[in-house]
mmCIF file of C-alpha atoms and ligand atoms in Angstrom:
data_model
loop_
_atom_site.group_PDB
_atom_site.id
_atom_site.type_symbol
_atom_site.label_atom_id
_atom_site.label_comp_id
_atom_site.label_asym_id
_atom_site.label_seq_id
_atom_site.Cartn_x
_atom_site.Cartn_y
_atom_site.Cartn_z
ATOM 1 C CA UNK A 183 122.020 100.893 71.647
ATOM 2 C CA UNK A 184 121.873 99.527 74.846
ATOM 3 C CA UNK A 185 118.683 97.493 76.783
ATOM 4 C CA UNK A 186 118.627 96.360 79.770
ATOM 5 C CA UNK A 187 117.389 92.539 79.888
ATOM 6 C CA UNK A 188 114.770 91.209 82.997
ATOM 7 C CA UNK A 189 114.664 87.892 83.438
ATOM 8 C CA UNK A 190 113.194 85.428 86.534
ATOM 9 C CA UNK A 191 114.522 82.371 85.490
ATOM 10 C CA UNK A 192 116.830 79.905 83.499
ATOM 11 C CA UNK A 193 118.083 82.832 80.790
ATOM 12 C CA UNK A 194 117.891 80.880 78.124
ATOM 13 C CA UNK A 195 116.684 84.115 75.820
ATOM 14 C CA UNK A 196 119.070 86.181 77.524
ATOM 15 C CA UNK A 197 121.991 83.657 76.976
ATOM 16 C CA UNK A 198 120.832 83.785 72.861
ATOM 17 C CA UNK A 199 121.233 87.101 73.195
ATOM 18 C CA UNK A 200 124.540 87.498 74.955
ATOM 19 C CA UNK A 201 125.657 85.333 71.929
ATOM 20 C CA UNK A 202 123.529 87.050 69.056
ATOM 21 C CA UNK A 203 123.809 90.484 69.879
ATOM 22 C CA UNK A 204 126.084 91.608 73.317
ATOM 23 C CA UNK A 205 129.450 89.775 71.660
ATOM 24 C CA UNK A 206 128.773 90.644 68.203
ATOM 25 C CA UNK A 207 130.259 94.424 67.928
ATOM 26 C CA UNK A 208 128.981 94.786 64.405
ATOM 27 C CA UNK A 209 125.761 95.405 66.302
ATOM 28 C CA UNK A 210 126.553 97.707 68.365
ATOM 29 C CA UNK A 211 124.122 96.386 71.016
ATOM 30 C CA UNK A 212 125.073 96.164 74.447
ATOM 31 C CA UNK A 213 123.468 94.456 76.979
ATOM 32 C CA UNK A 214 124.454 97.312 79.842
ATOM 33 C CA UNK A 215 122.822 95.101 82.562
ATOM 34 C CA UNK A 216 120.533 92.050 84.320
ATOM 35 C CA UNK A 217 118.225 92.479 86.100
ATOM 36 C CA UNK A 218 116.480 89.588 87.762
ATOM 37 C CA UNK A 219 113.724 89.612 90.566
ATOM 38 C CA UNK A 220 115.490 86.319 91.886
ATOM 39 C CA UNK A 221 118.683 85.844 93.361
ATOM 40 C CA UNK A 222 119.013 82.604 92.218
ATOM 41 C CA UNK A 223 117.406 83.030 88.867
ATOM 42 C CA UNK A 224 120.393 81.058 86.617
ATOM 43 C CA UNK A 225 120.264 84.228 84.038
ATOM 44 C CA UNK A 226 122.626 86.035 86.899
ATOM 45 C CA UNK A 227 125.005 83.293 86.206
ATOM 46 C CA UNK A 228 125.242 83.742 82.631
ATOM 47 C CA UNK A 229 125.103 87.568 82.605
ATOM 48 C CA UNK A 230 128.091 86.896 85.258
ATOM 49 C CA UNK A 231 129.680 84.662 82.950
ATOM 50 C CA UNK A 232 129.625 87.176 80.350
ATOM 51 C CA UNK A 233 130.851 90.237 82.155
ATOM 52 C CA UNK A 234 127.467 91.976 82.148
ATOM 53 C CA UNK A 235 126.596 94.111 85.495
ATOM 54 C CA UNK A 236 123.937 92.125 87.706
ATOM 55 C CA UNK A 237 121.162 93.618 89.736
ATOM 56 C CA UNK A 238 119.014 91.747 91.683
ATOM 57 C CA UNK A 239 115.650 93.879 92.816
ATOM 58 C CA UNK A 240 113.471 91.874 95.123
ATOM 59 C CA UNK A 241 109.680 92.727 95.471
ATOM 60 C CA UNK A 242 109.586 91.874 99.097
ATOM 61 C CA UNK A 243 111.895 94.433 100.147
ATOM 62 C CA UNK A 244 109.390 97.483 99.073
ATOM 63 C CA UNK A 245 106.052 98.794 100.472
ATOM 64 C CA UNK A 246 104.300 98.010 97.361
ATOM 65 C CA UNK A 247 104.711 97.235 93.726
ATOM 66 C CA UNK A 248 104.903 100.784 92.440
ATOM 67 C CA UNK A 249 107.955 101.309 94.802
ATOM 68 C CA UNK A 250 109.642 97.997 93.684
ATOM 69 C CA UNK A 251 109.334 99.384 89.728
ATOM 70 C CA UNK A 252 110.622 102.538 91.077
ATOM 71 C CA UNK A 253 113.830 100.852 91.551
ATOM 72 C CA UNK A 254 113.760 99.435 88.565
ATOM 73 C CA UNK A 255 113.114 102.184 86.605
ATOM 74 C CA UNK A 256 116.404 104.109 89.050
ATOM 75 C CA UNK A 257 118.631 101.267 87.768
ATOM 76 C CA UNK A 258 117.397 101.559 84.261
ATOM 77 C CA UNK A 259 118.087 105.507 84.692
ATOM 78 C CA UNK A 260 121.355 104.757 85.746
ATOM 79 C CA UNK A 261 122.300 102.406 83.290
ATOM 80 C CA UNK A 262 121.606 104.623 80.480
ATOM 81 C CA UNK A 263 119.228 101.938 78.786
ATOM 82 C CA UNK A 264 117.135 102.456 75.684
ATOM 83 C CA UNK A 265 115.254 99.648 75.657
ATOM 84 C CA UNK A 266 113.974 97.354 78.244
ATOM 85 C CA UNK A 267 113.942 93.480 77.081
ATOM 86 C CA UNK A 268 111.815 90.717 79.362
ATOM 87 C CA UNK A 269 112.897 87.367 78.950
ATOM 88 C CA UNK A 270 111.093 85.315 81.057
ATOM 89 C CA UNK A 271 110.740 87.995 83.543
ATOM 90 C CA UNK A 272 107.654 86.823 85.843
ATOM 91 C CA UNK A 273 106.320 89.988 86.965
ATOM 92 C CA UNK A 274 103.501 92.658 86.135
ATOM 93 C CA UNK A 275 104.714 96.155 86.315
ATOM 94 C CA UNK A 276 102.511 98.885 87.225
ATOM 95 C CA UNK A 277 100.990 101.460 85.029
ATOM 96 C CA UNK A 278 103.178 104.196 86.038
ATOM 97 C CA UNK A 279 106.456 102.532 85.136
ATOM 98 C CA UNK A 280 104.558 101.615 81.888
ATOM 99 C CA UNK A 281 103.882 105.366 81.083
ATOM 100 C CA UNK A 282 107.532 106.436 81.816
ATOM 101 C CA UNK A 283 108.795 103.761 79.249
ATOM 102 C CA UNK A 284 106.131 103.678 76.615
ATOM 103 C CA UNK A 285 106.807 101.807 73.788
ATOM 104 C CA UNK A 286 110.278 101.623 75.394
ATOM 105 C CA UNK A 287 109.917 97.584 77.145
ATOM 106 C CA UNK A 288 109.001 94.407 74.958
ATOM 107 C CA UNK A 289 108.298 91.046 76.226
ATOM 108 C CA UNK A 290 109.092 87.353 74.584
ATOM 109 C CA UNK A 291 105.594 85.510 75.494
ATOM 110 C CA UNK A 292 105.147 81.625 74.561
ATOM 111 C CA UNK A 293 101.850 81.360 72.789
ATOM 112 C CA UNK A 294 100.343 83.246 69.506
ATOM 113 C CA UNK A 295 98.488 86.293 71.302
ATOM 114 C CA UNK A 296 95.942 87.231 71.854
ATOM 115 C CA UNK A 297 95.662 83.244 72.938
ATOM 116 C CA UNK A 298 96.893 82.338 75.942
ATOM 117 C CA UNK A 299 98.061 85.176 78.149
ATOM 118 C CA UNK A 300 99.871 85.086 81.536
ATOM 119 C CA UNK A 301 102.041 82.938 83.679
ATOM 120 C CA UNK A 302 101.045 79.481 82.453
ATOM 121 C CA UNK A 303 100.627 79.854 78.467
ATOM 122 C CA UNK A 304 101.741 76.559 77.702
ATOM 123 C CA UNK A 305 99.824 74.509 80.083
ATOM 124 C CA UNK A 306 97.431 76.210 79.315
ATOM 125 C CA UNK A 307 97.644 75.754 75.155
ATOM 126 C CA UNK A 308 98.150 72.053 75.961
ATOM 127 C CA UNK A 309 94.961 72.266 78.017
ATOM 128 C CA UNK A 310 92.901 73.904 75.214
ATOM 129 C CA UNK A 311 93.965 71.632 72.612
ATOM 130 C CA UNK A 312 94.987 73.832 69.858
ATOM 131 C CA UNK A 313 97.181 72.394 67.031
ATOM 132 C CA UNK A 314 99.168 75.169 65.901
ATOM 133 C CA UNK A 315 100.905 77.794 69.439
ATOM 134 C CA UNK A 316 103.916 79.393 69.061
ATOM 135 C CA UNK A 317 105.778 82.477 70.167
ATOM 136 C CA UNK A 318 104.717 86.478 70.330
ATOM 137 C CA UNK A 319 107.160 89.347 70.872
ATOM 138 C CA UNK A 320 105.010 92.921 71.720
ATOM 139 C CA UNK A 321 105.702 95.768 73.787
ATOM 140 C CA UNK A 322 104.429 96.207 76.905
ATOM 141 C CA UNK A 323 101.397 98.049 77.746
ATOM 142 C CA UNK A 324 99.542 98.193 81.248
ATOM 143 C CA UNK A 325 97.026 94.666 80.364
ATOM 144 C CA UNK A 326 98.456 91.470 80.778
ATOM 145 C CA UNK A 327 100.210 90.488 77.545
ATOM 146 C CA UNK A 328 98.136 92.824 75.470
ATOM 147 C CA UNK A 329 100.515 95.167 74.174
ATOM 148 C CA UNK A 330 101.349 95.990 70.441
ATOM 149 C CA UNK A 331 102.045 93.104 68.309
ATOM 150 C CA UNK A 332 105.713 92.889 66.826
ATOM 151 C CA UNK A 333 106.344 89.913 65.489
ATOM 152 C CA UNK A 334 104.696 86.449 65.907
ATOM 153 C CA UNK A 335 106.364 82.699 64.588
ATOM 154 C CA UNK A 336 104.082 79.772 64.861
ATOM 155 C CA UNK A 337 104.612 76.058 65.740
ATOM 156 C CA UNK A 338 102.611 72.805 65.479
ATOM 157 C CA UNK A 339 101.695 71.473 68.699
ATOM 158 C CA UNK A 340 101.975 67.429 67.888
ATOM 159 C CA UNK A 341 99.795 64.732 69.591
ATOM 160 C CA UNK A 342 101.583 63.395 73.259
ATOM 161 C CA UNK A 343 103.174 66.743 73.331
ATOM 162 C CA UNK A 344 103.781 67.734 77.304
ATOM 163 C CA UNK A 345 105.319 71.111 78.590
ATOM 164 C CA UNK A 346 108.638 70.286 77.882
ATOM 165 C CA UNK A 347 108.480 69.291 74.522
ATOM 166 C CA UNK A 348 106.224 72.230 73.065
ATOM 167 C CA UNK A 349 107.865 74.796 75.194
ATOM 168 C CA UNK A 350 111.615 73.222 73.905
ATOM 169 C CA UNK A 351 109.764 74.194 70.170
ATOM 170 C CA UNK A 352 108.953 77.223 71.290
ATOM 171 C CA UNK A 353 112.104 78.434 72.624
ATOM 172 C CA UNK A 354 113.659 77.243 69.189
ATOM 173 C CA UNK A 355 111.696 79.667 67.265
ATOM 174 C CA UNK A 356 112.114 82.674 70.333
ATOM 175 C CA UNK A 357 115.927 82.244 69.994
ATOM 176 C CA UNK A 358 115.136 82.803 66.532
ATOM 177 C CA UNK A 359 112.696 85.987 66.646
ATOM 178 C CA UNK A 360 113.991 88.222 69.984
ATOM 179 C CA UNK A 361 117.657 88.772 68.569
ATOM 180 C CA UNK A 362 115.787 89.896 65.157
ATOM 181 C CA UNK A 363 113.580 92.032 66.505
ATOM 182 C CA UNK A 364 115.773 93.887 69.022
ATOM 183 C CA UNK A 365 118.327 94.418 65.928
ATOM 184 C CA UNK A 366 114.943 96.498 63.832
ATOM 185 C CA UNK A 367 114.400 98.400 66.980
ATOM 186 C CA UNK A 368 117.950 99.131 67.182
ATOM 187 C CA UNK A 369 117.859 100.128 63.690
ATOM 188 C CA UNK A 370 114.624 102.439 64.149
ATOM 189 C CA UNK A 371 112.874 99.961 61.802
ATOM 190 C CA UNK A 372 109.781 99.270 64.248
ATOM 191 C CA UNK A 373 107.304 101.760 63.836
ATOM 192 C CA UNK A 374 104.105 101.853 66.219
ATOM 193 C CA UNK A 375 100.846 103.188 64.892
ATOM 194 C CA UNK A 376 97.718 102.961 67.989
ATOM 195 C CA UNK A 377 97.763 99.323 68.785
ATOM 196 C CA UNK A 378 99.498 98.679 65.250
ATOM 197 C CA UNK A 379 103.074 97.860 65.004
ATOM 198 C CA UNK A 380 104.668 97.933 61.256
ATOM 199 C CA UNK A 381 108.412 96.669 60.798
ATOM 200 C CA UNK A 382 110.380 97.987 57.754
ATOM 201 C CA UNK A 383 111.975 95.367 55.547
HETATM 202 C C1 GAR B 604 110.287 81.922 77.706
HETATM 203 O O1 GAR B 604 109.737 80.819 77.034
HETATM 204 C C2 GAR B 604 109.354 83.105 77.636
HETATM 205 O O2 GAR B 604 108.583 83.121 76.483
HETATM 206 C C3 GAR B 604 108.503 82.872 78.862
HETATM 207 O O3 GAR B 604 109.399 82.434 79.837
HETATM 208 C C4 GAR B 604 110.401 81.650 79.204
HETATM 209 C C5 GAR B 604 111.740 82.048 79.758
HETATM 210 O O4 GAR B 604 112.719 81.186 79.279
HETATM 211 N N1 GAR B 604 107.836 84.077 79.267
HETATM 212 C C6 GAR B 604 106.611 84.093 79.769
HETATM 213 O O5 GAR B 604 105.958 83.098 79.948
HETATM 214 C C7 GAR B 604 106.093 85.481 80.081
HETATM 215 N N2 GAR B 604 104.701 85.446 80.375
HETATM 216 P P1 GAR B 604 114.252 81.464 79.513
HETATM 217 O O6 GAR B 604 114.437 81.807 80.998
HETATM 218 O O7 GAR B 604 114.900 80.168 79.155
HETATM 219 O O8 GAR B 604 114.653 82.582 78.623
#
């Protein structure tokens, strides 16, 4: 299978996955290209590192947002991809690119969903005050972070925790979950029912 990953920032995820899944050839996943929405986003560096094609797609260089996921969706064309993987990628995409890959693009999301959606879920969790966050993978749909539910791992949130030490939790457990999830997909073991998503053993 191949996916193409989308990532704004640091790449952590897509590093884990480089390691987990692109270099592993018993799983026959390849990650056929990055995209990133930031030419200095660090994930370029490590998808450079690691021999993986690079693309970077800038919003400010299109009319409007539907144009800009038009040339995403091109580069996903041409790339052959099956499924489209956001790690930290910062950006909504518009409801026709979510119609042409339906159930096709998941997103990594650090907080337990339906709690704390958008940009600034762990600020935000820290704000709230809840003792138990933790990390949500679901595919995409045209809401903000309301898609299907794949998978979900939880983690305590302990008192004098700031951003950087519940996200660093966080990450632990989505370095954990993405590379699993993406192998069930790969291995046609994520079925989606409605807004129900059941994963076979
Ligand atoms: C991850 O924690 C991911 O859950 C989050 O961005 C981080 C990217 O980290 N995504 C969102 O907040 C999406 N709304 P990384 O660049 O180290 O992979």
């Amino acid at each position: 299978m191949k996916i193409a990953v989308l990532a704004s920032g640091s790449g952590t995820n897509l590093q884990n996955l480089i390691t987990q899944l692109h270099t592993d050839k018993n799983c026959h996943i390849e990650i056929a290209v990055v995209i990133s929405d930031r030419k200095n986003a660090y994930a370029l560096q490590r998808a450079k590192h690691a021999g993986i094609p690079q693309e970077i797609i800038r919003s400010q260089h299109f009319r409007d947002r539907v144009e800009f996921d038009n040339a995403i969706a091109k580069k996903i064309q041409d790339y052959d991809v099956d499924l489209i993987v956001l790690a930290g990628y910062m950006k909504l995409f518009q409801p026709p690119f979510v119609r042409q890959f339906r159930n096709r693009i998941i997103n990594i999301h650090p907080s337990l969903l339906p709690a704390f959606p958008g940009a600034n879920a762990v600020a935000d969790t820290l704000a709230y005050g809840v003792k138990v966050s933790g990390v949500t993978v679901h595919f995409v749909d045209e809401g903000v972070d309301t898609g299907p539910i794949i998978a979900q791992a939880a983690v305590p949130v302990y008192d004098g925790d700031d951003e950087e030490t519940l996200h660093q939790r966080i990450q632990i457990e989505e370095h954990k979950l993405y590379p699993e999830v993406i192998k069930k997909y790969a291995q046609e073991k994520i079925k989606i029912q409605d807004h129900n998503v059941v994963t076979i053993k």
